[in-house]
């Protein structure tokens, strides 16, 4: 349990997938959050782990320097270095973890390991303050989870995807439509000019609070194969409507489970987190549903939805208050459960 407010400057590193990010926070206030994306994966239709790891190595020093400069903080003023331990790509995580250890060792300050999924949730505390307990629907490229957040560092997963994550559902179906990686943001953009009612894709029947998205990808694939056989220009002619229909199906699946979670727990303080919470239709319908049901709703700012080190910094800060430090022989975890 966290009681006191302690003055601390935290440097945070995030390198779990294909974004290299560094942030600086002072007493829970974010002073800088720098993110370097990696365009190298676009042509391959997905993140190539080896390329991601090499790009992190190139980016990490300039990104950390830029964050410290933007924050107006000198290296010797840093009180602790927080880093993403996992889950993520091993080669990517290794770069951030090794950098954090070396930097902290040179400064003789402690290191703080952070679970990336916990950090997505605690991103809410950068600008806001949901009260405990609250429910969080965390939707990213690698995860889809319904989490009961009991306290800063005490969380229970109530349900999660049995196969693909919601972000993967966006990216993989976007790829079938010929869109470059990551397709989620583009699908969001094109869907704005489409009619979601022109096509229909079935929702999976999954028990309790778990999710499944692999069937959607398969039904979109079979549908497109059949239509393109009849009309080779089918996708180009219907791109916007297809994007709108696929997006609507994903949002329907997510919000139905969220309603079920509220009914089951009786907790009606509800939050969205993770990269897919940048989706404008999910945000719009989440707010509408919340209003209709009388929930108190929270969505992070856009910059704190997708991967960023600010969320690692804020989580690091709460761990710092608990003196929850890691030892120098800590290793990254590709799988790291909440
Ligand atoms: O949290 P995040 O940045 O990285 C992971 O931890 O996975 O999430 C990335 C995912 C990708 O699948 C991306 O397509 C999706 O978030 N995403 C979106 C949007 N912005 C990002 N999906 C739909 N609509 C968006 N606007
Ligand atoms: Zn993420």
mmCIF file of C-alpha atoms and ligand atoms in Angstrom:
data_model
loop_
_atom_site.group_PDB
_atom_site.id
_atom_site.type_symbol
_atom_site.label_atom_id
_atom_site.label_comp_id
_atom_site.label_asym_id
_atom_site.label_seq_id
_atom_site.Cartn_x
_atom_site.Cartn_y
_atom_site.Cartn_z
ATOM 1 C CA UNK A 1 0.000 0.000 0.000
ATOM 2 C CA UNK A 2 1.280 3.473 -0.862
ATOM 3 C CA UNK A 3 0.974 6.259 1.705
ATOM 4 C CA UNK A 4 3.600 8.942 1.432
ATOM 5 C CA UNK A 5 4.478 11.369 -1.327
ATOM 6 C CA UNK A 6 8.213 11.258 -1.926
ATOM 7 C CA UNK A 7 10.180 13.528 -4.190
ATOM 8 C CA UNK A 8 11.800 11.497 -6.923
ATOM 9 C CA UNK A 9 13.009 11.880 -10.484
ATOM 10 C CA UNK A 10 12.487 8.697 -12.503
ATOM 11 C CA UNK A 11 13.959 7.994 -15.922
ATOM 12 C CA UNK A 12 11.864 5.347 -17.685
ATOM 13 C CA UNK A 13 12.605 3.153 -20.703
ATOM 14 C CA UNK A 14 10.079 1.266 -22.854
ATOM 15 C CA UNK A 15 11.267 -1.112 -25.594
ATOM 16 C CA UNK A 16 8.858 -4.063 -25.540
ATOM 17 C CA UNK A 17 7.890 -4.081 -29.209
ATOM 18 C CA UNK A 18 8.653 -1.637 -32.015
ATOM 19 C CA UNK A 19 8.664 1.748 -30.264
ATOM 20 C CA UNK A 20 11.732 3.012 -28.417
ATOM 21 C CA UNK A 21 10.610 5.420 -25.742
ATOM 22 C CA UNK A 22 12.109 7.297 -22.799
ATOM 23 C CA UNK A 23 10.315 9.482 -20.280
ATOM 24 C CA UNK A 24 11.189 11.502 -17.212
ATOM 25 C CA UNK A 25 8.816 12.072 -14.326
ATOM 26 C CA UNK A 26 9.191 14.082 -11.174
ATOM 27 C CA UNK A 27 6.769 13.345 -8.353
ATOM 28 C CA UNK A 28 4.197 11.717 -10.671
ATOM 29 C CA UNK A 29 4.395 14.614 -13.117
ATOM 30 C CA UNK A 30 5.609 13.729 -16.603
ATOM 31 C CA UNK A 31 8.307 16.190 -17.717
ATOM 32 C CA UNK A 32 9.122 14.483 -21.022
ATOM 33 C CA UNK A 33 7.915 11.533 -23.079
ATOM 34 C CA UNK A 34 9.856 10.837 -26.277
ATOM 35 C CA UNK A 35 8.839 8.026 -28.650
ATOM 36 C CA UNK A 36 10.759 6.847 -31.717
ATOM 37 C CA UNK A 37 8.669 4.585 -33.945
ATOM 38 C CA UNK A 38 10.121 2.097 -36.424
ATOM 39 C CA UNK A 39 8.975 2.354 -40.037
ATOM 40 C CA UNK A 40 11.194 -0.569 -41.081
ATOM 41 C CA UNK A 41 8.374 -3.082 -40.385
ATOM 42 C CA UNK A 42 5.798 -1.528 -42.727
ATOM 43 C CA UNK A 43 7.008 -3.381 -45.817
ATOM 44 C CA UNK A 44 6.907 -6.765 -44.017
ATOM 45 C CA UNK A 45 3.299 -6.520 -42.847
ATOM 46 C CA UNK A 46 4.192 -6.970 -39.170
ATOM 47 C CA UNK A 47 6.951 -6.443 -36.619
ATOM 48 C CA UNK A 48 10.155 -8.341 -37.519
ATOM 49 C CA UNK A 49 11.783 -9.070 -34.106
ATOM 50 C CA UNK A 50 15.413 -8.934 -35.274
ATOM 51 C CA UNK A 51 14.870 -5.605 -37.068
ATOM 52 C CA UNK A 52 13.050 -4.217 -34.022
ATOM 53 C CA UNK A 53 15.920 -5.129 -31.742
ATOM 54 C CA UNK A 54 18.507 -3.507 -34.040
ATOM 55 C CA UNK A 55 16.434 -0.326 -34.339
ATOM 56 C CA UNK A 56 16.118 -0.137 -30.529
ATOM 57 C CA UNK A 57 19.914 -0.286 -30.281
ATOM 58 C CA UNK A 58 20.228 2.625 -32.678
ATOM 59 C CA UNK A 59 17.473 4.670 -31.064
ATOM 60 C CA UNK A 60 17.932 4.192 -27.357
ATOM 61 C CA UNK A 61 20.766 6.627 -26.625
ATOM 62 C CA UNK A 62 19.356 9.525 -28.712
ATOM 63 C CA UNK A 63 15.857 8.943 -27.281
ATOM 64 C CA UNK A 64 17.089 8.982 -23.658
ATOM 65 C CA UNK A 65 19.204 12.079 -24.314
ATOM 66 C CA UNK A 66 16.229 13.821 -25.927
ATOM 67 C CA UNK A 67 13.969 12.980 -22.968
ATOM 68 C CA UNK A 68 16.462 14.267 -20.381
ATOM 69 C CA UNK A 69 17.028 17.437 -22.391
ATOM 70 C CA UNK A 70 13.312 18.070 -22.847
ATOM 71 C CA UNK A 71 12.721 17.515 -19.123
ATOM 72 C CA UNK A 72 15.584 19.865 -18.209
ATOM 73 C CA UNK A 73 17.037 17.140 -16.004
ATOM 74 C CA UNK A 74 20.731 16.276 -15.789
ATOM 75 C CA UNK A 75 21.671 12.597 -15.537
ATOM 76 C CA UNK A 76 22.988 13.018 -11.981
ATOM 77 C CA UNK A 77 19.531 14.274 -10.849
ATOM 78 C CA UNK A 78 17.878 10.930 -11.702
ATOM 79 C CA UNK A 79 16.911 8.982 -8.551
ATOM 80 C CA UNK A 80 15.945 5.682 -10.211
ATOM 81 C CA UNK A 81 15.681 4.059 -13.637
ATOM 82 C CA UNK A 82 12.457 2.188 -14.481
ATOM 83 C CA UNK A 83 12.195 -0.168 -17.448
ATOM 84 C CA UNK A 84 9.757 -2.552 -19.104
ATOM 85 C CA UNK A 85 10.656 -6.081 -18.046
ATOM 86 C CA UNK A 86 7.931 -7.712 -20.158
ATOM 87 C CA UNK A 87 5.764 -8.954 -21.746
ATOM 88 C CA UNK A 88 7.206 -8.344 -25.196
ATOM 89 C CA UNK A 89 9.759 -9.405 -27.777
ATOM 90 C CA UNK A 90 12.864 -10.777 -26.054
ATOM 91 C CA UNK A 91 15.367 -9.038 -28.366
ATOM 92 C CA UNK A 92 13.574 -5.711 -27.945
ATOM 93 C CA UNK A 93 13.217 -6.007 -24.171
ATOM 94 C CA UNK A 94 16.905 -6.916 -23.811
ATOM 95 C CA UNK A 95 17.976 -3.573 -25.264
ATOM 96 C CA UNK A 96 15.899 -1.548 -22.776
ATOM 97 C CA UNK A 97 16.726 -3.748 -19.790
ATOM 98 C CA UNK A 98 20.482 -3.717 -20.531
ATOM 99 C CA UNK A 99 20.473 0.033 -21.059
ATOM 100 C CA UNK A 100 18.568 0.674 -17.824
ATOM 101 C CA UNK A 101 20.919 -1.526 -15.809
ATOM 102 C CA UNK A 102 24.051 0.093 -17.262
ATOM 103 C CA UNK A 103 22.737 3.653 -16.873
ATOM 104 C CA UNK A 104 21.618 3.063 -13.272
ATOM 105 C CA UNK A 105 24.841 1.312 -12.409
ATOM 106 C CA UNK A 106 26.896 4.244 -13.710
ATOM 107 C CA UNK A 107 24.754 6.673 -11.663
ATOM 108 C CA UNK A 108 24.635 4.319 -8.670
ATOM 109 C CA UNK A 109 20.849 4.549 -8.431
ATOM 110 C CA UNK A 110 18.296 1.709 -8.099
ATOM 111 C CA UNK A 111 16.405 0.094 -10.969
ATOM 112 C CA UNK A 112 12.663 -0.600 -11.052
ATOM 113 C CA UNK A 113 11.147 -3.336 -13.203
ATOM 114 C CA UNK A 114 7.716 -2.677 -14.701
ATOM 115 C CA UNK A 115 5.067 -4.955 -16.200
ATOM 116 C CA UNK A 116 4.018 -3.358 -19.503
ATOM 117 C CA UNK A 117 0.334 -4.329 -19.092
ATOM 118 C CA UNK A 118 0.205 -2.877 -15.579
ATOM 119 C CA UNK A 119 1.773 0.293 -16.966
ATOM 120 C CA UNK A 120 -0.894 0.625 -19.692
ATOM 121 C CA UNK A 121 -3.463 0.667 -16.869
ATOM 122 C CA UNK A 122 -1.564 3.056 -14.594
ATOM 123 C CA UNK A 123 -1.241 5.487 -17.540
ATOM 124 C CA UNK A 124 -4.615 6.737 -16.230
ATOM 125 C CA UNK A 125 -2.843 8.255 -13.238
ATOM 126 C CA UNK A 126 -0.743 10.574 -15.411
ATOM 127 C CA UNK A 127 -3.591 13.074 -15.830
ATOM 128 C CA UNK A 128 -6.399 11.558 -13.849
ATOM 129 C CA UNK A 129 -7.213 9.633 -10.730
ATOM 130 C CA UNK A 130 -9.733 6.798 -11.011
ATOM 131 C CA UNK A 131 -10.755 5.498 -7.609
ATOM 132 C CA UNK A 132 -10.190 1.887 -6.621
ATOM 133 C CA UNK A 133 -11.496 -0.590 -7.487
ATOM 134 C CA UNK A 134 -12.082 0.108 -11.174
ATOM 135 C CA UNK A 135 -12.435 -2.065 -14.245
ATOM 136 C CA UNK A 136 -10.004 -1.688 -17.125
ATOM 137 C CA UNK A 137 -10.374 -3.037 -20.635
ATOM 138 C CA UNK A 138 -6.777 -3.222 -21.863
ATOM 139 C CA UNK A 139 -6.639 -3.631 -25.628
ATOM 140 C CA UNK A 140 -3.311 -3.671 -27.439
ATOM 141 C CA UNK A 141 -1.462 -5.385 -30.253
ATOM 142 C CA UNK A 142 -0.478 -8.290 -28.032
ATOM 143 C CA UNK A 143 -3.177 -8.405 -25.346
ATOM 144 C CA UNK A 144 -6.887 -8.073 -24.675
ATOM 145 C CA UNK A 145 -7.717 -8.210 -20.991
ATOM 146 C CA UNK A 146 -10.498 -7.267 -18.618
ATOM 147 C CA UNK A 147 -8.796 -6.327 -15.372
ATOM 148 C CA UNK A 148 -10.159 -5.548 -11.926
ATOM 149 C CA UNK A 149 -7.763 -2.891 -10.601
ATOM 150 C CA UNK A 150 -7.836 -3.121 -6.815
ATOM 151 C CA UNK A 151 -4.916 -0.816 -6.122
ATOM 152 C CA UNK A 152 -1.885 0.666 -7.875
ATOM 153 C CA UNK A 153 -0.023 -2.620 -7.955
ATOM 154 C CA UNK A 154 -2.809 -5.101 -7.204
ATOM 155 C CA UNK A 155 -4.729 -6.254 -10.261
ATOM 156 C CA UNK A 156 -6.804 -9.314 -11.182
ATOM 157 C CA UNK A 157 -7.373 -10.482 -14.768
ATOM 158 C CA UNK A 158 -11.080 -11.370 -15.070
ATOM 159 C CA UNK A 159 -10.969 -12.388 -18.728
ATOM 160 C CA UNK A 160 -8.665 -12.300 -21.719
ATOM 161 C CA UNK A 161 -8.360 -13.351 -25.315
ATOM 162 C CA UNK A 162 -8.055 -17.046 -26.075
ATOM 163 C CA UNK A 163 -6.247 -16.368 -29.357
ATOM 164 C CA UNK A 164 -5.589 -13.059 -31.183
ATOM 165 C CA UNK A 165 -5.589 -9.690 -29.424
ATOM 166 C CA UNK A 166 -7.976 -6.909 -30.504
ATOM 167 C CA UNK A 167 -5.062 -4.982 -32.068
ATOM 168 C CA UNK A 168 -4.068 -8.100 -33.991
ATOM 169 C CA UNK A 169 -7.655 -8.417 -35.222
ATOM 170 C CA UNK A 170 -7.392 -4.869 -36.600
ATOM 171 C CA UNK A 171 -3.925 -5.398 -38.075
ATOM 172 C CA UNK A 172 -4.541 -8.842 -39.600
ATOM 173 C CA UNK A 173 -7.878 -7.957 -41.199
ATOM 174 C CA UNK A 174 -6.363 -4.672 -42.446
ATOM 175 C CA UNK A 175 -3.607 -6.730 -44.069
ATOM 176 C CA UNK A 176 -6.286 -8.798 -45.861
ATOM 177 C CA UNK A 177 -7.612 -5.500 -47.214
ATOM 178 C CA UNK A 178 -4.126 -4.681 -48.539
ATOM 179 C CA UNK A 179 -3.342 -2.025 -45.913
ATOM 180 C CA UNK A 180 0.216 -1.635 -44.542
ATOM 181 C CA UNK A 181 1.227 -2.512 -40.963
ATOM 182 C CA UNK A 182 -0.023 -1.420 -38.473
ATOM 183 C CA UNK A 183 -3.467 -1.399 -40.068
ATOM 184 C CA UNK A 184 -5.447 -0.405 -36.949
ATOM 185 C CA UNK A 185 -5.028 3.386 -37.254
ATOM 186 C CA UNK A 186 -5.726 3.263 -41.022
ATOM 187 C CA UNK A 187 -8.832 1.168 -40.524
ATOM 188 C CA UNK A 188 -10.011 3.749 -37.991
ATOM 189 C CA UNK A 189 -9.427 6.526 -40.547
ATOM 190 C CA UNK A 190 -11.146 4.800 -43.504
ATOM 191 C CA UNK A 191 -14.058 3.575 -41.381
ATOM 192 C CA UNK A 192 -15.065 7.208 -40.772
ATOM 193 C CA UNK A 193 -16.231 7.401 -44.421
ATOM 194 C CA UNK A 194 -17.820 3.951 -44.505
ATOM 195 C CA UNK A 195 -21.183 2.424 -43.672
ATOM 196 C CA UNK A 196 -20.798 -0.373 -41.098
ATOM 197 C CA UNK A 197 -24.197 -1.837 -41.985
ATOM 198 C CA UNK A 198 -23.288 -2.786 -45.571
ATOM 199 C CA UNK A 199 -21.440 -5.931 -44.483
ATOM 200 C CA UNK A 200 -21.892 -8.300 -41.592
ATOM 201 C CA UNK A 201 -19.322 -10.440 -39.803
ATOM 202 C CA UNK A 202 -20.408 -12.861 -37.068
ATOM 203 C CA UNK A 203 -19.315 -12.447 -33.456
ATOM 204 C CA UNK A 204 -17.731 -15.437 -31.676
ATOM 205 C CA UNK A 205 -19.533 -17.132 -28.808
ATOM 206 C CA UNK A 206 -17.020 -17.250 -25.965
ATOM 207 C CA UNK A 207 -17.851 -18.123 -22.366
ATOM 208 C CA UNK A 208 -17.690 -15.711 -19.436
ATOM 209 C CA UNK A 209 -15.348 -12.724 -19.824
ATOM 210 C CA UNK A 210 -12.901 -14.200 -22.339
ATOM 211 C CA UNK A 211 -12.520 -13.018 -25.932
ATOM 212 C CA UNK A 212 -11.706 -14.590 -29.289
ATOM 213 C CA UNK A 213 -10.778 -12.760 -32.483
ATOM 214 C CA UNK A 214 -9.229 -15.411 -34.735
ATOM 215 C CA UNK A 215 -12.636 -16.400 -36.161
ATOM 216 C CA UNK A 216 -13.246 -12.833 -37.339
ATOM 217 C CA UNK A 217 -10.016 -12.875 -39.316
ATOM 218 C CA UNK A 218 -11.029 -16.195 -40.935
ATOM 219 C CA UNK A 219 -14.550 -15.042 -41.795
ATOM 220 C CA UNK A 220 -13.192 -11.816 -43.345
ATOM 221 C CA UNK A 221 -10.668 -13.899 -45.333
ATOM 222 C CA UNK A 222 -13.307 -16.313 -46.727
ATOM 223 C CA UNK A 223 -15.743 -13.488 -47.466
ATOM 224 C CA UNK A 224 -13.109 -11.487 -49.371
ATOM 225 C CA UNK A 225 -11.885 -14.534 -51.308
ATOM 226 C CA UNK A 226 -15.427 -15.267 -52.510
ATOM 227 C CA UNK A 227 -16.187 -11.627 -53.444
ATOM 228 C CA UNK A 228 -12.844 -10.979 -55.171
ATOM 229 C CA UNK A 229 -13.435 -14.080 -57.309
ATOM 230 C CA UNK A 230 -16.632 -12.431 -58.615
ATOM 231 C CA UNK A 231 -15.205 -8.900 -58.801
ATOM 232 C CA UNK A 232 -11.411 -8.375 -58.616
ATOM 233 C CA UNK A 233 -11.946 -4.714 -57.666
ATOM 234 C CA UNK A 234 -14.273 -5.631 -54.762
ATOM 235 C CA UNK A 235 -11.897 -4.516 -51.995
ATOM 236 C CA UNK A 236 -10.962 -1.184 -53.610
ATOM 237 C CA UNK A 237 -14.618 -0.402 -54.363
ATOM 238 C CA UNK A 238 -15.786 -1.216 -50.821
ATOM 239 C CA UNK A 239 -12.736 -0.402 -48.705
ATOM 240 C CA UNK A 240 -14.375 2.176 -46.447
ATOM 241 C CA UNK A 241 -17.500 0.085 -45.792
ATOM 242 C CA UNK A 242 -15.384 -3.011 -45.105
ATOM 243 C CA UNK A 243 -13.252 -1.066 -42.609
ATOM 244 C CA UNK A 244 -16.377 0.280 -40.901
ATOM 245 C CA UNK A 245 -18.000 -3.168 -40.677
ATOM 246 C CA UNK A 246 -14.882 -4.910 -39.324
ATOM 247 C CA UNK A 247 -14.273 -2.102 -36.818
ATOM 248 C CA UNK A 248 -17.902 -2.254 -35.661
ATOM 249 C CA UNK A 249 -17.642 -6.020 -35.074
ATOM 250 C CA UNK A 250 -14.483 -5.615 -32.963
ATOM 251 C CA UNK A 251 -15.980 -2.758 -30.933
ATOM 252 C CA UNK A 252 -19.254 -4.718 -30.429
ATOM 253 C CA UNK A 253 -17.315 -7.726 -29.093
ATOM 254 C CA UNK A 254 -15.270 -5.566 -26.700
ATOM 255 C CA UNK A 255 -18.137 -3.514 -25.319
ATOM 256 C CA UNK A 256 -20.457 -6.490 -24.801
ATOM 257 C CA UNK A 257 -17.837 -8.174 -22.607
ATOM 258 C CA UNK A 258 -17.195 -4.940 -20.762
ATOM 259 C CA UNK A 259 -20.907 -4.664 -19.926
ATOM 260 C CA UNK A 260 -20.828 -8.257 -18.727
ATOM 261 C CA UNK A 261 -17.837 -7.471 -16.479
ATOM 262 C CA UNK A 262 -19.624 -4.481 -14.941
ATOM 263 C CA UNK A 263 -22.717 -6.619 -14.306
ATOM 264 C CA UNK A 264 -20.644 -9.403 -12.751
ATOM 265 C CA UNK A 265 -18.492 -7.222 -10.472
ATOM 266 C CA UNK A 266 -20.895 -4.370 -9.714
ATOM 267 C CA UNK A 267 -17.964 -2.002 -10.329
ATOM 268 C CA UNK A 268 -19.103 0.852 -12.527
ATOM 269 C CA UNK A 269 -15.965 2.943 -12.640
ATOM 270 C CA UNK A 270 -14.577 1.837 -16.004
ATOM 271 C CA UNK A 271 -11.449 2.561 -18.030
ATOM 272 C CA UNK A 272 -9.928 1.810 -21.438
ATOM 273 C CA UNK A 273 -6.192 1.316 -21.959
ATOM 274 C CA UNK A 274 -3.683 0.130 -24.578
ATOM 275 C CA UNK A 275 -3.039 0.991 -28.208
ATOM 276 C CA UNK A 276 -6.529 0.074 -29.452
ATOM 277 C CA UNK A 277 -8.057 2.579 -27.014
ATOM 278 C CA UNK A 278 -6.781 5.182 -29.507
ATOM 279 C CA UNK A 279 -9.551 3.925 -31.847
ATOM 280 C CA UNK A 280 -12.041 6.741 -32.318
ATOM 281 C CA UNK A 281 -15.099 4.495 -32.680
ATOM 282 C CA UNK A 282 -14.233 2.520 -29.540
ATOM 283 C CA UNK A 283 -13.736 5.784 -27.619
ATOM 284 C CA UNK A 284 -17.000 7.254 -28.928
ATOM 285 C CA UNK A 285 -19.127 4.209 -28.192
ATOM 286 C CA UNK A 286 -17.453 3.606 -24.823
ATOM 287 C CA UNK A 287 -18.335 7.149 -23.739
ATOM 288 C CA UNK A 288 -21.899 6.780 -25.050
ATOM 289 C CA UNK A 289 -22.380 3.448 -23.297
ATOM 290 C CA UNK A 290 -20.942 4.876 -20.087
ATOM 291 C CA UNK A 291 -23.368 7.786 -20.200
ATOM 292 C CA UNK A 292 -26.278 5.476 -20.921
ATOM 293 C CA UNK A 293 -25.399 3.095 -18.067
ATOM 294 C CA UNK A 294 -24.331 5.753 -15.579
ATOM 295 C CA UNK A 295 -20.691 4.606 -15.422
ATOM 296 C CA UNK A 296 -17.780 6.849 -14.576
ATOM 297 C CA UNK A 297 -15.486 6.449 -17.595
ATOM 298 C CA UNK A 298 -11.785 7.088 -18.193
ATOM 299 C CA UNK A 299 -9.761 7.082 -21.425
ATOM 300 C CA UNK A 300 -6.084 8.066 -21.520
ATOM 301 C CA UNK A 301 -4.871 10.868 -23.777
ATOM 302 C CA UNK A 302 -3.925 9.588 -27.261
ATOM 303 C CA UNK A 303 -0.196 9.802 -26.562
ATOM 304 C CA UNK A 304 -0.579 7.536 -23.522
ATOM 305 C CA UNK A 305 -2.714 4.880 -25.286
ATOM 306 C CA UNK A 306 -0.075 3.420 -27.604
ATOM 307 C CA UNK A 307 3.298 2.299 -26.263
ATOM 308 C CA UNK A 308 5.148 5.043 -24.396
ATOM 309 C CA UNK A 309 7.600 5.373 -21.525
ATOM 310 C CA UNK A 310 5.449 7.883 -19.592
ATOM 311 C CA UNK A 311 3.314 4.962 -18.398
ATOM 312 C CA UNK A 312 6.490 3.120 -17.341
ATOM 313 C CA UNK A 313 7.615 6.247 -15.472
ATOM 314 C CA UNK A 314 4.358 6.634 -13.543
ATOM 315 C CA UNK A 315 4.335 2.933 -12.621
ATOM 316 C CA UNK A 316 7.996 3.263 -11.655
ATOM 317 C CA UNK A 317 7.109 6.191 -9.430
ATOM 318 C CA UNK A 318 4.485 4.196 -7.498
ATOM 319 C CA UNK A 319 6.961 1.333 -7.114
ATOM 320 C CA UNK A 320 9.607 3.819 -5.962
ATOM 321 C CA UNK A 321 7.255 4.957 -3.183
ATOM 322 C CA UNK A 322 7.133 1.317 -2.068
ATOM 323 C CA UNK A 323 10.947 0.942 -2.375
ATOM 324 C CA UNK A 324 10.151 -1.850 -4.808
ATOM 325 C CA UNK A 325 13.573 -2.070 -6.475
ATOM 326 C CA UNK A 326 15.031 -4.819 -8.648
ATOM 327 C CA UNK A 327 18.485 -6.331 -8.455
ATOM 328 C CA UNK A 328 21.078 -5.904 -11.207
ATOM 329 C CA UNK A 329 20.811 -9.582 -12.237
ATOM 330 C CA UNK A 330 17.150 -9.241 -13.291
ATOM 331 C CA UNK A 331 16.263 -10.568 -16.773
ATOM 332 C CA UNK A 332 13.497 -9.620 -19.214
ATOM 333 C CA UNK A 333 10.405 -11.809 -19.512
ATOM 334 C CA UNK A 334 8.765 -12.372 -22.903
ATOM 335 C CA UNK A 335 5.703 -13.623 -20.998
ATOM 336 C CA UNK A 336 4.915 -11.681 -17.868
ATOM 337 C CA UNK A 337 1.510 -12.159 -16.269
ATOM 338 C CA UNK A 338 -0.270 -9.491 -14.242
HETATM 339 O O1 LIG B 1 -0.330 -0.823 -26.932
HETATM 340 P P1 LIG B 1 0.277 -0.799 -28.280
HETATM 341 O O2 LIG B 1 0.909 0.474 -28.773
HETATM 342 O O3 LIG B 1 1.381 -1.915 -28.421
HETATM 343 C C1 LIG B 1 1.267 -3.150 -27.813
HETATM 344 O O4 LIG B 1 1.557 -3.246 -26.603
HETATM 345 O O5 LIG B 1 0.816 -4.083 -28.531
HETATM 346 O O6 LIG B 1 -0.857 -1.266 -29.301
HETATM 347 C C2 LIG B 1 -0.606 -1.372 -30.665
HETATM 348 C C3 LIG B 1 -1.881 -1.809 -31.349
HETATM 349 C C4 LIG B 1 -1.693 -2.155 -32.813
HETATM 350 O O7 LIG B 1 -2.342 -3.382 -33.075
HETATM 351 C C5 LIG B 1 -2.376 -1.004 -33.534
HETATM 352 O O8 LIG B 1 -2.918 -1.340 -34.786
HETATM 353 C C6 LIG B 1 -3.476 -0.654 -32.555
HETATM 354 O O9 LIG B 1 -2.845 -0.750 -31.294
HETATM 355 N N1 LIG B 1 -3.998 0.708 -32.762
HETATM 356 C C7 LIG B 1 -5.232 0.957 -33.234
HETATM 357 C C8 LIG B 1 -5.346 2.365 -33.337
HETATM 358 N N2 LIG B 1 -4.167 2.928 -32.919
HETATM 359 C C9 LIG B 1 -3.353 1.882 -32.575
HETATM 360 N N3 LIG B 1 -6.229 0.119 -33.559
HETATM 361 C C10 LIG B 1 -7.366 0.678 -33.997
HETATM 362 N N4 LIG B 1 -7.555 2.009 -34.143
HETATM 363 C C11 LIG B 1 -6.579 2.882 -33.822
HETATM 364 N N5 LIG B 1 -6.782 4.199 -33.947
HETATM 365 ZN ZN1 LIG B 2 1.474 -1.880 -25.255
#
